[in-house]
PDB file of C-alpha atoms in Angstrom:
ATOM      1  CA  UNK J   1     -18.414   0.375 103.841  1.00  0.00           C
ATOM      2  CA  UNK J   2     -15.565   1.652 101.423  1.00  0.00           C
ATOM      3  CA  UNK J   3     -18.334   0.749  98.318  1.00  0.00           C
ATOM      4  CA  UNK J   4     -21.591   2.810 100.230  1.00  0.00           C
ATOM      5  CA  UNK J   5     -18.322   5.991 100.756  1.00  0.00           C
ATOM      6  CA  UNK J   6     -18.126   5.835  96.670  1.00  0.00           C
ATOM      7  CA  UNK J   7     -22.088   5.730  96.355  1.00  0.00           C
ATOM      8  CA  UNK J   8     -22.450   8.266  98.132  1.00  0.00           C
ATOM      9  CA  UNK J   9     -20.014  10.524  97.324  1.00  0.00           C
ATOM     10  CA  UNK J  10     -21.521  10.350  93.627  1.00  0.00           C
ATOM     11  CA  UNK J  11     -25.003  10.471  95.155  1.00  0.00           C
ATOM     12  CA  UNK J  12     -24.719  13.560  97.367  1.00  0.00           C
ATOM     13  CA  UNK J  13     -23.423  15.861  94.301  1.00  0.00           C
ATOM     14  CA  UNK J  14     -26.166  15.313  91.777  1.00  0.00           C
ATOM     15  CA  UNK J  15     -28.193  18.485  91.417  1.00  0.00           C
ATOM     16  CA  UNK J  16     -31.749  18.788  92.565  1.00  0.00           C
ATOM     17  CA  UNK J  17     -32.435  20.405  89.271  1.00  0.00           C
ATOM     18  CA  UNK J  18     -31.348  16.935  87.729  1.00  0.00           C
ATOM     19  CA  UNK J  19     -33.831  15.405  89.962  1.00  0.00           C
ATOM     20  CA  UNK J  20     -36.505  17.120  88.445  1.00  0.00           C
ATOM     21  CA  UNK J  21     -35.004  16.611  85.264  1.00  0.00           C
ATOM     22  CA  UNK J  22     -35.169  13.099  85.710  1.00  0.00           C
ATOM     23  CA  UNK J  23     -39.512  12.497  87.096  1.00  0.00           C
ATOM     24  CA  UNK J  24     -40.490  15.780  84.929  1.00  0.00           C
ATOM     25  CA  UNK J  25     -39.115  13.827  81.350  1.00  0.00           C
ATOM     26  CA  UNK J  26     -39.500  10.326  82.954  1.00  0.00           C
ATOM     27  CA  UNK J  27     -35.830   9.083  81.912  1.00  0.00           C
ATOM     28  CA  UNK J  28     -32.312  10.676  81.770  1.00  0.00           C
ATOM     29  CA  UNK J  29     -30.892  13.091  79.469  1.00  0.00           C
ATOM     30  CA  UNK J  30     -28.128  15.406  78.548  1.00  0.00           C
ATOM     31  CA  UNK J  31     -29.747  17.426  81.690  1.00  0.00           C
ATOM     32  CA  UNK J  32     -28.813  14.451  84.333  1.00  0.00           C
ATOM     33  CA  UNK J  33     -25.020  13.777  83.844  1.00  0.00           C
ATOM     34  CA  UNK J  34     -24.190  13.367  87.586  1.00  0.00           C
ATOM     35  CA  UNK J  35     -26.826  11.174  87.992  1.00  0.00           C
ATOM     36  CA  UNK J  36     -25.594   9.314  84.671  1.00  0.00           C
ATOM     37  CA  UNK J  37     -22.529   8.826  86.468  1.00  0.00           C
ATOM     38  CA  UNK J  38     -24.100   7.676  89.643  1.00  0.00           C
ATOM     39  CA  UNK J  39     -25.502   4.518  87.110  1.00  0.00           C
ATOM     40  CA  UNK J  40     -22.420   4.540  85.779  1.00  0.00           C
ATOM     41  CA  UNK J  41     -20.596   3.597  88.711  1.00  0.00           C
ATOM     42  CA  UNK J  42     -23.210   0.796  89.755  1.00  0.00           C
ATOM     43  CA  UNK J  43     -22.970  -0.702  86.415  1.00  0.00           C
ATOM     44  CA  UNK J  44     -19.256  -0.838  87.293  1.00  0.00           C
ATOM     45  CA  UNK J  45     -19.925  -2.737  90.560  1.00  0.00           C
ATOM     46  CA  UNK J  46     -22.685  -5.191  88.601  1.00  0.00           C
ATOM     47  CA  UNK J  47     -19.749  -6.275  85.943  1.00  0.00           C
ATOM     48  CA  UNK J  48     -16.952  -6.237  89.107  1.00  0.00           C
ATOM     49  CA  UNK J  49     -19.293  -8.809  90.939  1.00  0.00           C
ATOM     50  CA  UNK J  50     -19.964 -11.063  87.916  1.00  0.00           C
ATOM     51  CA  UNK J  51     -16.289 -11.141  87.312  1.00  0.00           C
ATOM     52  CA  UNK J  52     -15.067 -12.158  90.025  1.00  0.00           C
ATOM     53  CA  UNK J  53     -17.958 -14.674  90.276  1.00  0.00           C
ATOM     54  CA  UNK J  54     -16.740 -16.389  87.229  1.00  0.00           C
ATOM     55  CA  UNK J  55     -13.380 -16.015  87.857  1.00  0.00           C
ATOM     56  CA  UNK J  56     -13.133 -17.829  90.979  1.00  0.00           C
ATOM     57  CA  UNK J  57     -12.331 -21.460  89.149  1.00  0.00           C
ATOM     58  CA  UNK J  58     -10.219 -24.152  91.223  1.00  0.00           C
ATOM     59  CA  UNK J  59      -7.676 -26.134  89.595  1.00  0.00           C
ATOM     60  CA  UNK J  60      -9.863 -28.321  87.676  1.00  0.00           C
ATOM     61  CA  UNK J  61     -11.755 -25.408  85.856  1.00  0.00           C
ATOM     62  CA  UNK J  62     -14.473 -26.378  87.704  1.00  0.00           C
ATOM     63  CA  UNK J  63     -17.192 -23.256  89.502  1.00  0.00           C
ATOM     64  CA  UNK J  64     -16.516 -22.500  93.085  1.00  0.00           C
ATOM     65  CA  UNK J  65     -19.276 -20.995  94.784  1.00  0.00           C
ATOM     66  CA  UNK J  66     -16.816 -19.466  97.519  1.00  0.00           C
ATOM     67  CA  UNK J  67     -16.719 -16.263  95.976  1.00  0.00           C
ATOM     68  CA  UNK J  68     -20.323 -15.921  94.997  1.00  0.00           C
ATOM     69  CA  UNK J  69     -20.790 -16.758  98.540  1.00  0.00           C
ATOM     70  CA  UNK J  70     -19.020 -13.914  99.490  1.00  0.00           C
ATOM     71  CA  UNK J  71     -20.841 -11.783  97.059  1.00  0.00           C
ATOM     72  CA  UNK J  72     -23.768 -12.509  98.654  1.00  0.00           C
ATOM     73  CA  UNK J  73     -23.162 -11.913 102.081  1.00  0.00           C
ATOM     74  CA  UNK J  74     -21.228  -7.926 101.174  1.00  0.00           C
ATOM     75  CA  UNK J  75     -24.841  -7.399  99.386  1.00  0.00           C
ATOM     76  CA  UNK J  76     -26.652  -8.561 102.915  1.00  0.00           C
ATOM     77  CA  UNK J  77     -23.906  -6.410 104.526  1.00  0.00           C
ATOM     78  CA  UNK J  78     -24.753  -3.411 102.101  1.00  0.00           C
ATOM     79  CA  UNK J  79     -28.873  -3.780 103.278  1.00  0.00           C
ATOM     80  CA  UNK J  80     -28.057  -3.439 106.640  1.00  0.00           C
ATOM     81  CA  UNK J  81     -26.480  -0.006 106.345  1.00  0.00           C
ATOM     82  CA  UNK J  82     -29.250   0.715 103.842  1.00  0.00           C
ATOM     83  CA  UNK J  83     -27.533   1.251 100.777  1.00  0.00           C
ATOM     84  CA  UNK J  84     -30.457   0.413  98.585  1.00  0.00           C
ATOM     85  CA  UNK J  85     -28.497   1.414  95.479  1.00  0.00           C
ATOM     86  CA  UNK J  86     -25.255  -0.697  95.540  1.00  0.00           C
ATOM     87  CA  UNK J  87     -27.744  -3.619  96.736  1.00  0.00           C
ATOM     88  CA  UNK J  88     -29.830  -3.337  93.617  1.00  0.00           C
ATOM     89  CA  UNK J  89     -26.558  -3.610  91.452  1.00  0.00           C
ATOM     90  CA  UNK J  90     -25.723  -6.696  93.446  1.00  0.00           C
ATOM     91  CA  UNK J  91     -28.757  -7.947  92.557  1.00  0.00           C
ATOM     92  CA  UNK J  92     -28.620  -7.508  88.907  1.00  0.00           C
ATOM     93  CA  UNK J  93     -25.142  -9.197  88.815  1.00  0.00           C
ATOM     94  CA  UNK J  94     -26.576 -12.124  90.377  1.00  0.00           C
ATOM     95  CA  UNK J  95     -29.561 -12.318  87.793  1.00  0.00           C
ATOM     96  CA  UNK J  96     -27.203 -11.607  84.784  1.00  0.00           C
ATOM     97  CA  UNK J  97     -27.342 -14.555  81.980  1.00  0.00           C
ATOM     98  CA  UNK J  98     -23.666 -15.535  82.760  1.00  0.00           C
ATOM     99  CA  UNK J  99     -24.198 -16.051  86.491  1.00  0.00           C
ATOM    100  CA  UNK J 100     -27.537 -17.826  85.963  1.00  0.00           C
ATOM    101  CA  UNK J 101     -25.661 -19.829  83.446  1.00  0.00           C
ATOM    102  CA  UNK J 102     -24.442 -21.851  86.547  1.00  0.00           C
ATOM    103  CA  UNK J 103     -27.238 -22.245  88.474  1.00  0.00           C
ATOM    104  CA  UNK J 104     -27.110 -25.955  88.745  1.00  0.00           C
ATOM    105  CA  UNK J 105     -23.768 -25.878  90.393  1.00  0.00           C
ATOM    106  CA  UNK J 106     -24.636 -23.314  92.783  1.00  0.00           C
ATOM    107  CA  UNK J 107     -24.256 -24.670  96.013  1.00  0.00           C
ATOM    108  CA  UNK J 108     -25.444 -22.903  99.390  1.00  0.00           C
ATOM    109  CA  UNK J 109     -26.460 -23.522 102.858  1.00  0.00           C
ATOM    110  CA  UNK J 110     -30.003 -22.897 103.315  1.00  0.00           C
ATOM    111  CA  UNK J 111     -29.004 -19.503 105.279  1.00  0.00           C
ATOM    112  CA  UNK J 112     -27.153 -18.898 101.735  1.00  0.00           C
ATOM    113  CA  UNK J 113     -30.401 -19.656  99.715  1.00  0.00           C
ATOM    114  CA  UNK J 114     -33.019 -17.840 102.085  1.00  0.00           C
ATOM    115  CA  UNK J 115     -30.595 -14.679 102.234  1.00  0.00           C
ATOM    116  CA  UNK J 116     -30.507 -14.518  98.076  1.00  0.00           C
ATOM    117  CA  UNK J 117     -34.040 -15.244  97.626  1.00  0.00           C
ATOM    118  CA  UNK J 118     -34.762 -12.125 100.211  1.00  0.00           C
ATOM    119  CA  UNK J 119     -32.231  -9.913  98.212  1.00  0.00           C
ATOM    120  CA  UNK J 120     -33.874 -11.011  94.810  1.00  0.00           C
ATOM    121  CA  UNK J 121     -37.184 -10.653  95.436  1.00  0.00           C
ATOM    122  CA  UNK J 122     -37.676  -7.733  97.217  1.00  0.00           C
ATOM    123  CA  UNK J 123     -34.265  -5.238  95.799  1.00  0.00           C
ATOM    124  CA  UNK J 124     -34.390  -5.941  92.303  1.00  0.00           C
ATOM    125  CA  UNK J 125     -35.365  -2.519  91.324  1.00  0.00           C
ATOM    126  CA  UNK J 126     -37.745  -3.942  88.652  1.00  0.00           C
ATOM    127  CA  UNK J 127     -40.095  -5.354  90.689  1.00  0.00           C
ATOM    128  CA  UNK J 128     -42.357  -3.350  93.165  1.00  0.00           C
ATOM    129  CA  UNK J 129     -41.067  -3.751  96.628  1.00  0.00           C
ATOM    130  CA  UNK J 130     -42.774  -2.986  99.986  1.00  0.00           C
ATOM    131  CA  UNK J 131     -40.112  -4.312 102.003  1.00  0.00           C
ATOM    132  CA  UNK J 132     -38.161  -1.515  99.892  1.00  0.00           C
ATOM    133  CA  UNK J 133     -40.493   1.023 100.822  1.00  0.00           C
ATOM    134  CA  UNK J 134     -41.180   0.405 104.010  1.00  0.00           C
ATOM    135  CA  UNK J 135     -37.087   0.169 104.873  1.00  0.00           C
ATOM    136  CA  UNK J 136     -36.203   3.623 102.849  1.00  0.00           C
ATOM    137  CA  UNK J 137     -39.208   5.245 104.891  1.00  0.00           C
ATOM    138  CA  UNK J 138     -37.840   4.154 108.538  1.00  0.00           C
ATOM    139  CA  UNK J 139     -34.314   5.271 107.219  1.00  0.00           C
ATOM    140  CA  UNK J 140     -35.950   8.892 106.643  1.00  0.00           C
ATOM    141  CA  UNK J 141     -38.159   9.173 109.630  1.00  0.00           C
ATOM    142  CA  UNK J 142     -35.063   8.455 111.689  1.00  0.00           C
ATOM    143  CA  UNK J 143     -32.985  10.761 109.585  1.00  0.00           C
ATOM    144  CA  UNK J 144     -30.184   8.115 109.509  1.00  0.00           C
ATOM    145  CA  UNK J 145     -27.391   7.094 106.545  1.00  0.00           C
ATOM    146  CA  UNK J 146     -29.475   5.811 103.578  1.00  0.00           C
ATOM    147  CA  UNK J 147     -28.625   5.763  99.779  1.00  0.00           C
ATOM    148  CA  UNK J 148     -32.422   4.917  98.038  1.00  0.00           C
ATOM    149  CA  UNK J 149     -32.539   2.543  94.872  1.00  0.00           C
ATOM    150  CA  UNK J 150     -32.950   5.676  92.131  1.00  0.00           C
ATOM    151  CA  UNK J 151     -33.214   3.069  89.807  1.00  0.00           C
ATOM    152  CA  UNK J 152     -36.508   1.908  91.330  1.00  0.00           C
ATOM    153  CA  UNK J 153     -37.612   5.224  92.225  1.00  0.00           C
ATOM    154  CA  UNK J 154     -37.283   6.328  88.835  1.00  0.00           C
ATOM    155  CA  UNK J 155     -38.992   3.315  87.397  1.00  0.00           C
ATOM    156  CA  UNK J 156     -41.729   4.404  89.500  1.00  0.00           C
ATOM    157  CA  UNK J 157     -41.848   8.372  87.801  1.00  0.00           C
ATOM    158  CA  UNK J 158     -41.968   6.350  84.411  1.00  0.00           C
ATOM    159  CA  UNK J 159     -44.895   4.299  85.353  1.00  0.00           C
ATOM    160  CA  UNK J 160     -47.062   6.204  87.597  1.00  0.00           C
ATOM    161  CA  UNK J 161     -46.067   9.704  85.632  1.00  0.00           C
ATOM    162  CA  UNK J 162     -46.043  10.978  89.654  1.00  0.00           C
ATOM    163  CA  UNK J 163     -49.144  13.504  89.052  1.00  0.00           C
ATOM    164  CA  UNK J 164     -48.754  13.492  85.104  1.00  0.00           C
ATOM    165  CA  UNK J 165     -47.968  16.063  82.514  1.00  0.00           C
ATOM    166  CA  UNK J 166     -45.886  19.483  83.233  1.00  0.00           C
ATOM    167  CA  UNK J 167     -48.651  21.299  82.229  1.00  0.00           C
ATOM    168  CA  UNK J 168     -52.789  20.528  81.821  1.00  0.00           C
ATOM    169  CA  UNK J 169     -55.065  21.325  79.665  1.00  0.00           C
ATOM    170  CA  UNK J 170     -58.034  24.287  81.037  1.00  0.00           C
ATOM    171  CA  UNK J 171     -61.267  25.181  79.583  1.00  0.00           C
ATOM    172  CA  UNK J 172     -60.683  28.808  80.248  1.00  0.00           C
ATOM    173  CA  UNK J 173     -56.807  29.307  80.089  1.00  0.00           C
ATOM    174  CA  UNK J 174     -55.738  26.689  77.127  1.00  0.00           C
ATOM    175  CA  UNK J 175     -52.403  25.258  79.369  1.00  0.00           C
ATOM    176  CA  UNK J 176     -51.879  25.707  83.114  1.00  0.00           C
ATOM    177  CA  UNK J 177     -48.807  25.041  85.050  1.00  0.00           C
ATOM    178  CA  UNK J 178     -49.490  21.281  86.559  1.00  0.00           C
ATOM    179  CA  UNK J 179     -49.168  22.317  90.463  1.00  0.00           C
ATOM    180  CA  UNK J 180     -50.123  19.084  91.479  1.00  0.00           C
ATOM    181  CA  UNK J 181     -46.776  17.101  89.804  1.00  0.00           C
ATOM    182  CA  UNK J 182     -44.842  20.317  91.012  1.00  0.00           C
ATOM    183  CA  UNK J 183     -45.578  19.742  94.750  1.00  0.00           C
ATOM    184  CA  UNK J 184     -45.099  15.860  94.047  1.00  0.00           C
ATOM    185  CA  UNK J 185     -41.732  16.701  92.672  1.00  0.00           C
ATOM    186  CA  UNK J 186     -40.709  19.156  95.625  1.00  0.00           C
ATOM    187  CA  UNK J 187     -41.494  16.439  97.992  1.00  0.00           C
ATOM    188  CA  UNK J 188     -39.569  13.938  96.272  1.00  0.00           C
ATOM    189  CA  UNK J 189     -36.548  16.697  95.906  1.00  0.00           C
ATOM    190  CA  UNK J 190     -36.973  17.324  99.927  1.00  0.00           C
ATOM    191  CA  UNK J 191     -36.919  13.191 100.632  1.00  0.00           C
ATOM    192  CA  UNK J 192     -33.361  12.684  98.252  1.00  0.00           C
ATOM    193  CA  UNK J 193     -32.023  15.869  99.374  1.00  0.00           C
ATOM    194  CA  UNK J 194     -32.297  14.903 103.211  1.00  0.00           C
ATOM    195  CA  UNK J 195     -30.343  11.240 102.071  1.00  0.00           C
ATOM    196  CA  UNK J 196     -27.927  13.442 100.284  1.00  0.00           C
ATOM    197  CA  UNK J 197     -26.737  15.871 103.231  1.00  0.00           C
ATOM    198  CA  UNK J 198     -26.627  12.544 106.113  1.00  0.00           C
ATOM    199  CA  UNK J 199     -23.402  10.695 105.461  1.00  0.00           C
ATOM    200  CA  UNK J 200     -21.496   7.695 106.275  1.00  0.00           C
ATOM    201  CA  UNK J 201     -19.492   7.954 109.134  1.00  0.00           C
ATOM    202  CA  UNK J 202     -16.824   5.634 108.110  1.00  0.00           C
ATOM    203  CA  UNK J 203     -13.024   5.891 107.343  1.00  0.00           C
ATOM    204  CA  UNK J 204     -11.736   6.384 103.759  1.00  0.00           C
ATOM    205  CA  UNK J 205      -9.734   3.842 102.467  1.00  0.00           C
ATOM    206  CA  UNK J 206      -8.023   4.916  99.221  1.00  0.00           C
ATOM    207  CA  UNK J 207      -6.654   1.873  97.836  1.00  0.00           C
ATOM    208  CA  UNK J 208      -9.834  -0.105  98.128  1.00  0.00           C
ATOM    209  CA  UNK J 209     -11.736   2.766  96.861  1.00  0.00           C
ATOM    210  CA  UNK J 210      -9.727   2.800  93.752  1.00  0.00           C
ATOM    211  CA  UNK J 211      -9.983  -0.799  93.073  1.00  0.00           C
ATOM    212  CA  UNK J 212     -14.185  -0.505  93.363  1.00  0.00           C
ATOM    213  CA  UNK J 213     -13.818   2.297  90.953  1.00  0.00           C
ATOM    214  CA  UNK J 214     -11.840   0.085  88.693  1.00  0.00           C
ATOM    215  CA  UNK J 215     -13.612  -0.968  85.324  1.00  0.00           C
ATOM    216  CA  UNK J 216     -14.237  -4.374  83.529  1.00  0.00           C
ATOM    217  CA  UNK J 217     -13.184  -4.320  80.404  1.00  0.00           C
ATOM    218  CA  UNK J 218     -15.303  -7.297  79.819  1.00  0.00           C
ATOM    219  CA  UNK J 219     -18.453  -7.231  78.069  1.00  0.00           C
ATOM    220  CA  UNK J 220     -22.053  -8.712  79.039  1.00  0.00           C
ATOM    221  CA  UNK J 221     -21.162 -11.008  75.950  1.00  0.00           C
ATOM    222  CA  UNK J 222     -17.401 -11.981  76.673  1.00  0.00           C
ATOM    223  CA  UNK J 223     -18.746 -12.438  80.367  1.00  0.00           C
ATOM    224  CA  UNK J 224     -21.342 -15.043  79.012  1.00  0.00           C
ATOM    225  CA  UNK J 225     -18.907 -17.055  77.299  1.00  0.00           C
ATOM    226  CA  UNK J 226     -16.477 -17.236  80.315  1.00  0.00           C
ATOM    227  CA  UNK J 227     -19.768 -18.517  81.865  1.00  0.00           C
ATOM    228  CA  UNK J 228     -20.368 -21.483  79.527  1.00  0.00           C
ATOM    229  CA  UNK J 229     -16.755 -22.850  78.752  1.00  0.00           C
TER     230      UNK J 229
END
């Protein structure tokens, strides 16, 4: 709860101008610093979970899964109050080199196992999702607490251009204004925006706020190493 308060108290102050910013160019830029620091903050949880993955040893140096298990079940915990985005940075801990480093010692119930395989395959924002889809679409229609995976959604703008160019070339006129991406844009603004304005109704909790927040001064290398020794 505490982690989907900080999501969406970055989420809900991003501009709809940087919104646009972000499917009109098809990436970030200098235009899209809240939403820079929305990715910011979920890289934050992706190193926070791999940490403390690796750093759950028992006496004889050995990997305990306890923590990972534990992992696994706040990212289950996240889906079920639908916040797609902290889910997706779950996800990408669990897939990072240093955590699949140890694959052969995971060791998990079958519960355990069918619960990961259902949060890697169908919230890893780099692969197209229809259970994704189908769950951030039931969250709107019922106007209910929802954070969407902008990662994936933005993946999407880069690959399907959501109704191409800003502007299109006409026989008669040279360049016309690209109406057809602006309405696909407006509707996309209209979908976040309603996300933005419903929010968690859940009690602050400022110490384990702050500890979320809290960076890892590791690196993606340094973790790798504490993976393999």
């Amino acid at each position: 709860r505490q982690i989907s308060l900080v999501c969406h108290s970055l989420f809900n102050v991003i501009h709809p101008r940087e919104f646009y910013f972000a499917i009109s160019k098809r990436r970030l830029c200098l235009d899209t610093k809240r939403l820079c620091e929305f990715f910011q903050f979920g890289n934050k949880i992706k190193l926070l979970v791999a940490y403390n993955i690796l750093a759950n040893c028992n006496k004889s140096n050995q990997f305990d899964t306890k923590v990972f298990k534990k992992m696994i079940r706040i990212a289950n915990k996240l889906l079920e109050i639908n916040n797609f985005e902290a889910v997706s940075w779950f996800v990408s801990a669990f897939k990072m080199k240093c955590i699949m480093n140890l694959n052969q010692l995971w060791n998990f119930s079958n519960e355990e196992q069918e619960t990961l395989q259902n949060l890697t395959s169908n919230y890893d924002w780099r692969k197209q999702s229809d259970s994704y889809a189908e769950n951030i679409e039931k969250c709107y229609d019922q106007k209910i607490p929802a954070i969407p995976n902008m990662r994936y959604e933005l993946s999407l703008v880069a690959v399907d251009g959501y109704g191409g160019e800003e502007f299109k070339k006409d026989n008669k006129f040279g360049f016309i204004v690209n109406w057809e991406k602006r309405n696909v844009s407006a509707n996309l603004l209209r979908f976040y925006n309603q996300f933005q304005n419903i929010k968690y109704n859940y009690h602050k909790i400022s110490q384990i706020q702050n500890a979320i927040s809290e960076s890892i001064s590791l690196t993606k290398e340094e973790l790798n190493a504490l993976s393999i020794q």
